[in-house]
């Protein structure tokens, strides 16, 4: 099997890496950068720091700081126009997955026109757009290193998955210091998202020796550090480990795939406004329990790689350790049950068939070790609600 591996051309990784931004721009030959930022980055003064850093090098920049959390296609329209007017030759995406995904969509539409729904899977985005330097401020999505953007359709309320080599950022700055201001809930949700990426890439039918190495490293970094990173954010070692793990998990899934958890999570998120990482967390234990039998060795290895159990333990004990860990992680990170989150059961029941169809249409469930038919998916949604 030949794996098709894609990565950004350049990564700056480590504390203070953000100060390498002007150098990165000059390597790209970019002179008219446009910053696409999460509003919180403006509030926290990070956008001003970036603009000042560029001004010092006589690089004029423009800013759009109106990124919508879990963006939809209408939220990026104004930015597409501004980017065209500015004649931008590089986008700097500053924020969590929402800012980076918005920047990918803005670059694509500003360069090639059309609507985001024209680009959703099974379409493959091959055309190159305005280059992006991705600067994540959450330790979660790994979008800085993925050939993916997730944009909702404001008309149909579908969370559209768009994929292809043209969506890979040209460069990324992985500076965990930018995550030190992330509140507990966001750190927990984004961290579970990253762990889910690593697990799903590892068990995916599209896993390959390259993605396996990234997934293993990500699990080793995230599993023992996630609780510490959320509960004691002043623990820089834990924050750095989870940040690096999140990027590696992004590389892993972008070069393998995600699977059933993500397939089911997107409809749940869009219909009930559950943050992406939290909807993954709500589903991860149920989907893992369901899938164990189809990839027993791989799931057993997960428990061992994460350091949950001795390497000599048998498969059953490893599976038990994994399930205990995932359930306890949700508990310790305060992941609410769907009813506690306010998901109305009657409304939920009325759209589980639709969510199952949307999950299947995204293609992700087909990469799971055990591929459910629509009825089995509906049953899994029911189980996860409980
Ligand atoms: P996010 O970007 O929506 O941010 C979550 C919240 O945290 C926001 O309110 C934001 O303002 C705040 N925030 C971000 N950084 C902060 C900081 N440093 N300090 C304080 N607050 C901060 O959340 P996310 O989980 O990073 O991204 C979610 C989006 O990414 C979803 O739309 C999801 O579908 C998508 N996603 C994309 C990929 C991909 O490969 N492209 C992968 C997974 C998820």
Short mmCIF file of C-alpha atoms and ligand atoms in Angstrom, two decimals:
data_model
loop_
_atom_site.label_atom_id
_atom_site.label_comp_id
_atom_site.label_asym_id
_atom_site.label_seq_id
_atom_site.Cartn_x
_atom_site.Cartn_y
_atom_site.Cartn_z
CA UNK A 1 0.00 0.00 0.00
CA UNK A 2 1.31 3.44 -0.91
CA UNK A 3 0.16 6.17 1.46
CA UNK A 4 -0.41 9.65 0.07
CA UNK A 5 1.12 11.88 2.76
CA UNK A 6 0.62 15.63 2.82
CA UNK A 7 2.00 18.12 5.31
CA UNK A 8 2.59 21.86 5.50
CA UNK A 9 5.93 22.81 3.92
CA UNK A 10 7.18 24.43 7.12
CA UNK A 11 6.40 24.11 10.84
CA UNK A 12 7.77 26.25 13.66
CA UNK A 13 7.18 24.38 16.90
CA UNK A 14 7.79 25.46 20.48
CA UNK A 15 7.37 28.22 23.05
CA UNK A 16 7.67 31.63 21.36
CA UNK A 17 7.44 30.19 17.83
CA UNK A 18 4.85 32.89 17.02
CA UNK A 19 7.64 35.46 16.83
CA UNK A 20 8.93 33.68 13.71
CA UNK A 21 5.90 34.90 11.74
CA UNK A 22 7.73 37.68 9.79
CA UNK A 23 10.46 35.19 8.79
CA UNK A 24 7.85 32.73 7.59
CA UNK A 25 6.19 35.40 5.48
CA UNK A 26 9.47 36.30 3.88
CA UNK A 27 10.19 32.63 3.07
CA UNK A 28 6.80 32.50 1.37
CA UNK A 29 7.58 35.77 -0.43
CA UNK A 30 4.35 37.24 0.96
CA UNK A 31 4.03 41.01 1.26
CA UNK A 32 0.29 41.55 1.72
CA UNK A 33 -0.83 39.27 4.55
CA UNK A 34 -4.41 39.21 5.80
CA UNK A 35 -5.09 38.03 9.37
CA UNK A 36 -8.22 35.91 9.92
CA UNK A 37 -8.68 35.84 13.68
CA UNK A 38 -11.00 34.55 16.35
CA UNK A 39 -12.61 37.59 18.11
CA UNK A 40 -11.08 36.45 21.40
CA UNK A 41 -7.61 36.91 19.90
CA UNK A 42 -8.45 40.55 19.30
CA UNK A 43 -9.87 40.93 22.82
CA UNK A 44 -6.75 39.37 24.32
CA UNK A 45 -4.49 41.74 22.34
CA UNK A 46 -2.83 38.95 20.36
CA UNK A 47 -3.98 40.40 17.02
CA UNK A 48 -2.43 43.76 17.94
CA UNK A 49 0.83 42.03 18.84
CA UNK A 50 0.86 40.30 15.46
CA UNK A 51 0.08 43.51 13.55
CA UNK A 52 2.81 45.37 15.47
CA UNK A 53 5.30 42.56 14.80
CA UNK A 54 4.57 42.86 11.06
CA UNK A 55 4.62 46.69 11.09
CA UNK A 56 8.09 46.58 12.60
CA UNK A 57 9.23 44.73 9.48
CA UNK A 58 7.33 47.17 7.22
CA UNK A 59 4.77 44.50 6.30
CA UNK A 60 1.29 46.08 6.12
CA UNK A 61 -1.54 43.75 7.10
CA UNK A 62 -5.33 43.73 7.23
CA UNK A 63 -7.54 41.98 9.77
CA UNK A 64 -10.88 40.15 9.82
CA UNK A 65 -11.64 39.23 13.43
CA UNK A 66 -15.24 38.14 13.06
CA UNK A 67 -14.76 34.40 12.85
CA UNK A 68 -17.87 32.46 13.86
CA UNK A 69 -17.40 29.52 16.22
CA UNK A 70 -18.06 26.33 14.20
CA UNK A 71 -18.36 28.53 11.07
CA UNK A 72 -21.06 28.40 8.44
CA UNK A 73 -20.83 29.54 4.82
CA UNK A 74 -22.58 32.88 5.45
CA UNK A 75 -20.05 33.86 8.13
CA UNK A 76 -17.17 34.04 5.66
CA UNK A 77 -18.79 36.04 2.83
CA UNK A 78 -17.60 39.47 4.03
CA UNK A 79 -14.07 38.19 4.60
CA UNK A 80 -13.86 36.74 1.08
CA UNK A 81 -14.62 40.19 -0.34
CA UNK A 82 -12.13 41.95 1.98
CA UNK A 83 -9.37 39.49 1.11
CA UNK A 84 -9.96 40.10 -2.60
CA UNK A 85 -10.00 43.88 -2.11
CA UNK A 86 -6.78 43.78 -0.10
CA UNK A 87 -5.22 41.69 -2.88
CA UNK A 88 -3.87 39.46 -0.12
CA UNK A 89 -1.01 37.11 -0.96
CA UNK A 90 -1.13 35.17 2.32
CA UNK A 91 -3.72 34.50 5.04
CA UNK A 92 -2.65 34.21 8.66
CA UNK A 93 -5.21 32.06 10.50
CA UNK A 94 -5.09 32.92 14.20
CA UNK A 95 -7.42 30.99 16.49
CA UNK A 96 -8.85 27.55 17.07
CA UNK A 97 -10.19 25.20 14.43
CA UNK A 98 -12.98 27.66 13.65
CA UNK A 99 -10.53 30.40 12.59
CA UNK A 100 -8.26 28.02 10.66
CA UNK A 101 -11.18 26.34 8.88
CA UNK A 102 -12.67 29.75 8.06
CA UNK A 103 -9.34 30.88 6.59
CA UNK A 104 -9.14 27.74 4.43
CA UNK A 105 -12.64 28.38 3.08
CA UNK A 106 -11.96 32.12 2.59
CA UNK A 107 -8.74 31.38 0.67
CA UNK A 108 -10.55 28.86 -1.52
CA UNK A 109 -13.51 31.10 -2.39
CA UNK A 110 -11.36 34.24 -2.83
CA UNK A 111 -9.09 32.31 -5.22
CA UNK A 112 -11.61 30.23 -7.15
CA UNK A 113 -15.14 31.52 -6.48
CA UNK A 114 -18.25 29.39 -6.04
CA UNK A 115 -19.97 28.27 -2.84
CA UNK A 116 -18.61 26.00 -0.13
CA UNK A 117 -21.25 23.36 -0.97
CA UNK A 118 -19.59 23.03 -4.41
CA UNK A 119 -16.49 21.72 -2.64
CA UNK A 120 -17.93 19.23 -0.12
CA UNK A 121 -17.00 15.54 -0.24
CA UNK A 122 -16.90 13.56 -2.49
CA UNK A 123 -15.42 16.58 -4.34
CA UNK A 124 -11.64 16.72 -3.89
CA UNK A 125 -10.12 20.19 -3.53
CA UNK A 126 -6.97 19.99 -5.65
CA UNK A 127 -6.57 23.61 -6.74
CA UNK A 128 -4.08 25.74 -4.82
CA UNK A 129 -5.40 28.90 -3.18
CA UNK A 130 -3.88 31.90 -1.39
CA UNK A 131 -1.32 30.31 0.97
CA UNK A 132 -2.18 30.05 4.66
CA UNK A 133 0.03 30.25 7.73
CA UNK A 134 -2.02 28.54 10.46
CA UNK A 135 -1.46 29.60 14.05
CA UNK A 136 -3.63 27.43 16.34
CA UNK A 137 -4.65 28.79 19.73
CA UNK A 138 -6.44 25.64 20.91
CA UNK A 139 -4.80 22.23 21.37
CA UNK A 140 -7.38 20.30 19.48
CA UNK A 141 -8.38 20.12 15.87
CA UNK A 142 -4.95 19.83 14.25
CA UNK A 143 -6.47 21.82 11.35
CA UNK A 144 -3.06 23.55 10.99
CA UNK A 145 -1.80 20.29 9.48
CA UNK A 146 -4.91 18.84 7.81
CA UNK A 147 -6.26 18.89 4.27
CA UNK A 148 -9.73 19.43 5.68
CA UNK A 149 -12.12 22.25 6.41
CA UNK A 150 -15.50 21.87 8.08
CA UNK A 151 -18.06 24.56 7.19
CA UNK A 152 -21.80 24.32 7.87
CA UNK A 153 -24.35 24.97 5.16
CA UNK A 154 -26.51 27.77 6.56
CA UNK A 155 -29.44 26.68 4.37
CA UNK A 156 -29.51 22.93 5.06
CA UNK A 157 -27.74 22.97 8.47
CA UNK A 158 -25.38 20.29 7.25
CA UNK A 159 -21.84 20.37 8.64
CA UNK A 160 -20.01 20.00 5.33
CA UNK A 161 -16.72 18.18 5.19
CA UNK A 162 -14.43 19.56 2.47
CA UNK A 163 -11.19 17.75 1.75
CA UNK A 164 -8.23 17.78 -0.58
CA UNK A 165 -4.57 18.73 -0.89
CA UNK A 166 -5.52 22.30 -1.80
CA UNK A 167 -6.75 22.82 1.78
CA UNK A 168 -3.41 22.08 3.44
CA UNK A 169 -1.86 25.20 5.04
CA UNK A 170 1.51 26.14 3.56
CA UNK A 171 3.00 26.65 7.01
CA UNK A 172 2.04 26.42 10.67
CA UNK A 173 3.22 27.88 13.95
CA UNK A 174 2.66 25.53 16.90
CA UNK A 175 3.23 27.66 19.98
CA UNK A 176 1.57 26.21 23.08
CA UNK A 177 1.92 29.57 24.87
CA UNK A 178 -1.03 30.76 22.77
CA UNK A 179 -3.22 28.13 24.50
CA UNK A 180 -2.49 29.30 28.06
CA UNK A 181 -5.61 31.51 28.07
CA UNK A 182 -7.98 28.74 26.95
CA UNK A 183 -10.77 28.22 29.54
CA UNK A 184 -11.24 24.78 31.16
CA UNK A 185 -14.30 23.78 29.10
CA UNK A 186 -12.62 24.61 25.78
CA UNK A 187 -9.37 22.89 26.83
CA UNK A 188 -11.34 19.76 27.75
CA UNK A 189 -13.45 19.66 24.58
CA UNK A 190 -10.58 20.40 22.21
CA UNK A 191 -8.29 17.93 24.01
CA UNK A 192 -10.82 15.10 23.67
CA UNK A 193 -11.21 16.03 20.02
CA UNK A 194 -7.46 15.56 19.57
CA UNK A 195 -7.46 12.23 21.42
CA UNK A 196 -10.37 11.08 19.26
CA UNK A 197 -8.39 12.01 16.12
CA UNK A 198 -5.49 9.87 17.29
CA UNK A 199 -7.64 6.87 18.21
CA UNK A 200 -9.71 7.04 15.04
CA UNK A 201 -6.65 7.43 12.79
CA UNK A 202 -5.12 4.41 14.57
CA UNK A 203 -8.14 2.12 14.08
CA UNK A 204 -9.14 3.56 10.68
CA UNK A 205 -9.32 1.26 7.67
CA UNK A 206 -7.05 3.84 5.98
CA UNK A 207 -4.37 3.68 8.68
CA UNK A 208 -0.87 3.29 7.24
CA UNK A 209 2.62 3.04 8.72
CA UNK A 210 3.14 6.82 8.53
CA UNK A 211 -0.16 7.76 10.15
CA UNK A 212 0.34 5.02 12.77
CA UNK A 213 3.55 6.65 14.01
CA UNK A 214 1.83 10.02 14.34
CA UNK A 215 -1.22 8.49 16.02
CA UNK A 216 0.92 6.56 18.53
CA UNK A 217 2.95 9.65 19.43
CA UNK A 218 -0.23 11.67 19.80
CA UNK A 219 -1.84 9.11 22.14
CA UNK A 220 1.36 8.94 24.22
CA UNK A 221 1.46 12.73 24.55
CA UNK A 222 -2.22 13.44 25.11
CA UNK A 223 -3.49 10.62 27.34
CA UNK A 224 -1.27 11.19 30.39
CA UNK A 225 -1.32 15.00 30.10
CA UNK A 226 -4.84 16.01 29.18
CA UNK A 227 -6.31 16.16 32.69
CA UNK A 228 -3.31 18.13 33.97
CA UNK A 229 -3.42 20.52 31.02
CA UNK A 230 -7.10 21.24 31.69
CA UNK A 231 -7.05 21.39 35.48
CA UNK A 232 -3.69 23.08 36.01
CA UNK A 233 -3.11 25.26 32.95
CA UNK A 234 0.02 26.69 34.57
CA UNK A 235 1.59 23.25 33.97
CA UNK A 236 3.49 24.26 30.84
CA UNK A 237 4.88 20.78 30.25
CA UNK A 238 1.40 19.30 30.10
CA UNK A 239 0.14 22.13 27.87
CA UNK A 240 3.07 21.69 25.50
CA UNK A 241 2.57 17.91 25.35
CA UNK A 242 -1.13 18.22 24.52
CA UNK A 243 -0.46 20.91 21.90
CA UNK A 244 2.16 18.79 20.17
CA UNK A 245 -0.07 15.73 20.49
CA UNK A 246 -2.99 17.60 18.92
CA UNK A 247 -0.87 18.58 15.91
CA UNK A 248 0.39 15.02 15.49
CA UNK A 249 -3.14 13.67 15.82
CA UNK A 250 -4.14 16.09 13.04
CA UNK A 251 -1.32 14.79 10.84
CA UNK A 252 -2.40 11.23 11.66
CA UNK A 253 -6.05 11.58 10.72
CA UNK A 254 -5.43 13.83 7.72
CA UNK A 255 -3.17 11.12 6.27
CA UNK A 256 -5.46 8.23 7.29
CA UNK A 257 -8.99 9.37 8.17
CA UNK A 258 -11.37 9.84 11.03
CA UNK A 259 -14.12 7.28 11.45
CA UNK A 260 -17.46 6.66 13.10
CA UNK A 261 -17.16 9.03 16.08
CA UNK A 262 -16.56 12.02 13.81
CA UNK A 263 -19.17 10.84 11.31
CA UNK A 264 -21.83 10.80 14.05
CA UNK A 265 -20.49 13.87 15.83
CA UNK A 266 -20.93 16.41 13.02
CA UNK A 267 -24.74 16.02 12.74
CA UNK A 268 -25.06 16.03 16.53
CA UNK A 269 -23.05 19.24 16.70
CA UNK A 270 -24.92 21.08 14.01
CA UNK A 271 -28.47 20.12 15.05
CA UNK A 272 -28.00 20.69 18.79
CA UNK A 273 -25.18 23.27 18.83
CA UNK A 274 -22.85 21.02 20.78
CA UNK A 275 -19.18 22.16 20.52
CA UNK A 276 -17.31 19.80 18.22
CA UNK A 277 -14.99 18.25 20.82
CA UNK A 278 -17.82 17.79 23.30
CA UNK A 279 -20.01 15.98 20.77
CA UNK A 280 -17.08 13.65 20.06
CA UNK A 281 -16.69 13.06 23.79
CA UNK A 282 -20.41 12.24 24.14
CA UNK A 283 -20.02 9.53 21.49
CA UNK A 284 -16.48 8.19 22.00
CA UNK A 285 -17.18 5.57 24.73
CA UNK A 286 -20.30 4.17 23.00
CA UNK A 287 -18.67 3.99 19.58
CA UNK A 288 -15.46 2.48 20.97
CA UNK A 289 -17.39 -0.23 22.84
CA UNK A 290 -19.32 -1.01 19.63
CA UNK A 291 -16.17 -1.17 17.49
CA UNK A 292 -13.86 -3.19 19.80
CA UNK A 293 -14.77 -6.57 18.34
CA UNK A 294 -13.80 -5.56 14.80
CA UNK A 295 -10.25 -4.45 15.64
CA UNK A 296 -9.45 -6.16 18.95
CA UNK A 297 -5.66 -5.91 18.64
CA UNK A 298 -5.66 -2.26 17.61
CA UNK A 299 -7.92 -1.20 20.48
CA UNK A 300 -5.87 -3.28 22.93
CA UNK A 301 -2.75 -1.51 21.67
CA UNK A 302 -4.46 1.86 22.32
CA UNK A 303 -4.63 1.05 26.02
CA UNK A 304 -0.97 0.00 26.04
CA UNK A 305 0.26 2.99 24.03
CA UNK A 306 -1.58 5.37 26.35
CA UNK A 307 0.13 3.69 29.29
CA UNK A 308 -3.14 2.49 30.82
CA UNK A 309 -2.03 -1.12 31.24
CA UNK A 310 1.00 -3.35 31.09
CA UNK A 311 2.22 -4.60 27.71
CA UNK A 312 1.78 -8.20 28.89
CA UNK A 313 -1.96 -7.79 29.60
CA UNK A 314 -4.41 -9.81 27.52
CA UNK A 315 -6.77 -8.26 24.99
CA UNK A 316 -9.83 -8.37 27.23
CA UNK A 317 -8.03 -6.60 30.07
CA UNK A 318 -6.73 -3.97 27.63
CA UNK A 319 -10.23 -3.33 26.31
CA UNK A 320 -11.56 -2.97 29.84
CA UNK A 321 -8.77 -0.54 30.72
CA UNK A 322 -9.52 1.52 27.62
CA UNK A 323 -13.24 1.73 28.36
CA UNK A 324 -12.63 2.62 32.02
CA UNK A 325 -10.22 5.36 30.93
CA UNK A 326 -12.55 6.90 28.34
CA UNK A 327 -15.54 6.92 30.70
CA UNK A 328 -13.48 8.32 33.58
CA UNK A 329 -11.93 10.99 31.35
CA UNK A 330 -15.40 12.21 30.38
CA UNK A 331 -16.40 12.24 34.03
CA UNK A 332 -13.31 14.12 35.21
CA UNK A 333 -13.59 16.62 32.37
CA UNK A 334 -17.25 17.24 33.14
CA UNK A 335 -18.59 16.12 29.77
CA UNK A 336 -22.36 16.38 30.21
CA UNK A 337 -24.83 13.67 29.28
CA UNK A 338 -26.87 14.76 26.27
CA UNK A 339 -29.91 15.35 28.51
CA UNK A 340 -27.80 17.51 30.85
CA UNK A 341 -26.63 19.54 27.85
CA UNK A 342 -30.31 20.24 27.14
CA UNK A 343 -30.80 18.00 24.12
CA UNK A 344 -34.54 17.38 24.04
CA UNK A 345 -35.19 13.64 23.73
CA UNK A 346 -38.33 14.00 21.62
CA UNK A 347 -36.55 16.27 19.14
CA UNK A 348 -33.51 13.97 19.23
CA UNK A 349 -35.61 10.87 18.48
CA UNK A 350 -37.32 12.67 15.63
CA UNK A 351 -34.04 13.30 13.80
CA UNK A 352 -31.85 10.29 14.61
CA UNK A 353 -32.68 8.83 11.16
CA UNK A 354 -31.68 12.11 9.49
CA UNK A 355 -28.47 12.30 11.55
CA UNK A 356 -27.67 8.70 10.60
CA UNK A 357 -28.10 9.55 6.91
CA UNK A 358 -25.92 12.65 7.26
CA UNK A 359 -23.26 10.65 9.09
CA UNK A 360 -23.17 8.02 6.33
CA UNK A 361 -23.08 10.71 3.61
CA UNK A 362 -19.95 12.25 5.17
CA UNK A 363 -18.04 9.04 4.34
CA UNK A 364 -16.33 8.88 7.75
CA UNK A 365 -18.27 5.86 9.16
CA UNK A 366 -17.05 3.75 6.22
CA UNK A 367 -13.50 4.04 7.62
CA UNK A 368 -14.51 2.52 10.97
CA UNK A 369 -13.35 -1.02 11.76
CA UNK A 370 -17.02 -1.96 12.11
CA UNK A 371 -19.26 -0.19 9.59
CA UNK A 372 -22.85 0.24 10.76
CA UNK A 373 -25.89 0.27 8.48
CA UNK A 374 -28.39 3.07 9.03
CA UNK A 375 -30.43 1.12 11.64
CA UNK A 376 -27.31 0.29 13.65
CA UNK A 377 -26.32 3.95 13.54
CA UNK A 378 -29.72 4.99 14.86
CA UNK A 379 -29.32 2.44 17.66
CA UNK A 380 -25.89 3.89 18.48
CA UNK A 381 -27.35 7.42 18.68
CA UNK A 382 -29.98 6.04 21.08
CA UNK A 383 -27.37 4.30 23.19
CA UNK A 384 -25.18 7.40 23.33
CA UNK A 385 -28.12 9.49 24.57
CA UNK A 386 -28.37 7.25 27.61
P1 LIG B 1 -13.02 27.00 18.29
O1 LIG B 1 -12.02 27.45 17.32
O2 LIG B 1 -14.46 27.12 17.91
O3 LIG B 1 -12.77 27.73 19.67
C1 LIG B 1 -13.58 27.40 20.79
C2 LIG B 1 -13.71 28.58 21.71
O4 LIG B 1 -12.45 28.85 22.31
C3 LIG B 1 -14.13 29.87 21.00
O5 LIG B 1 -15.08 30.52 21.79
C4 LIG B 1 -12.84 30.68 20.94
O6 LIG B 1 -13.12 32.06 20.96
C5 LIG B 1 -12.11 30.23 22.18
N1 LIG B 1 -10.65 30.29 22.11
C6 LIG B 1 -9.86 29.82 21.12
N2 LIG B 1 -8.55 29.99 21.45
C7 LIG B 1 -8.54 30.60 22.67
C8 LIG B 1 -7.49 31.02 23.54
N3 LIG B 1 -6.22 30.87 23.23
N4 LIG B 1 -7.85 31.62 24.70
C9 LIG B 1 -9.15 31.77 25.04
N5 LIG B 1 -10.17 31.36 24.27
C10 LIG B 1 -9.88 30.78 23.09
O7 LIG B 1 -12.79 25.47 18.73
P2 LIG B 1 -11.92 24.30 18.10
O8 LIG B 1 -12.36 23.07 18.78
O9 LIG B 1 -10.50 24.63 18.07
O10 LIG B 1 -12.45 24.23 16.58
C11 LIG B 1 -13.70 23.68 16.29
C12 LIG B 1 -13.97 23.69 14.81
O11 LIG B 1 -12.95 22.98 14.10
C13 LIG B 1 -15.27 22.98 14.48
O12 LIG B 1 -15.97 23.71 13.50
C14 LIG B 1 -14.83 21.63 13.96
O13 LIG B 1 -15.76 21.04 13.09
C15 LIG B 1 -13.55 22.01 13.25
N6 LIG B 1 -12.58 20.92 13.05
C16 LIG B 1 -11.79 21.01 11.95
C17 LIG B 1 -10.84 20.04 11.70
C18 LIG B 1 -9.97 20.14 10.48
O14 LIG B 1 -9.13 19.28 10.25
N7 LIG B 1 -10.14 21.15 9.67
C19 LIG B 1 -10.67 18.97 12.60
C20 LIG B 1 -11.48 18.92 13.71
C21 LIG B 1 -12.43 19.91 13.94
#
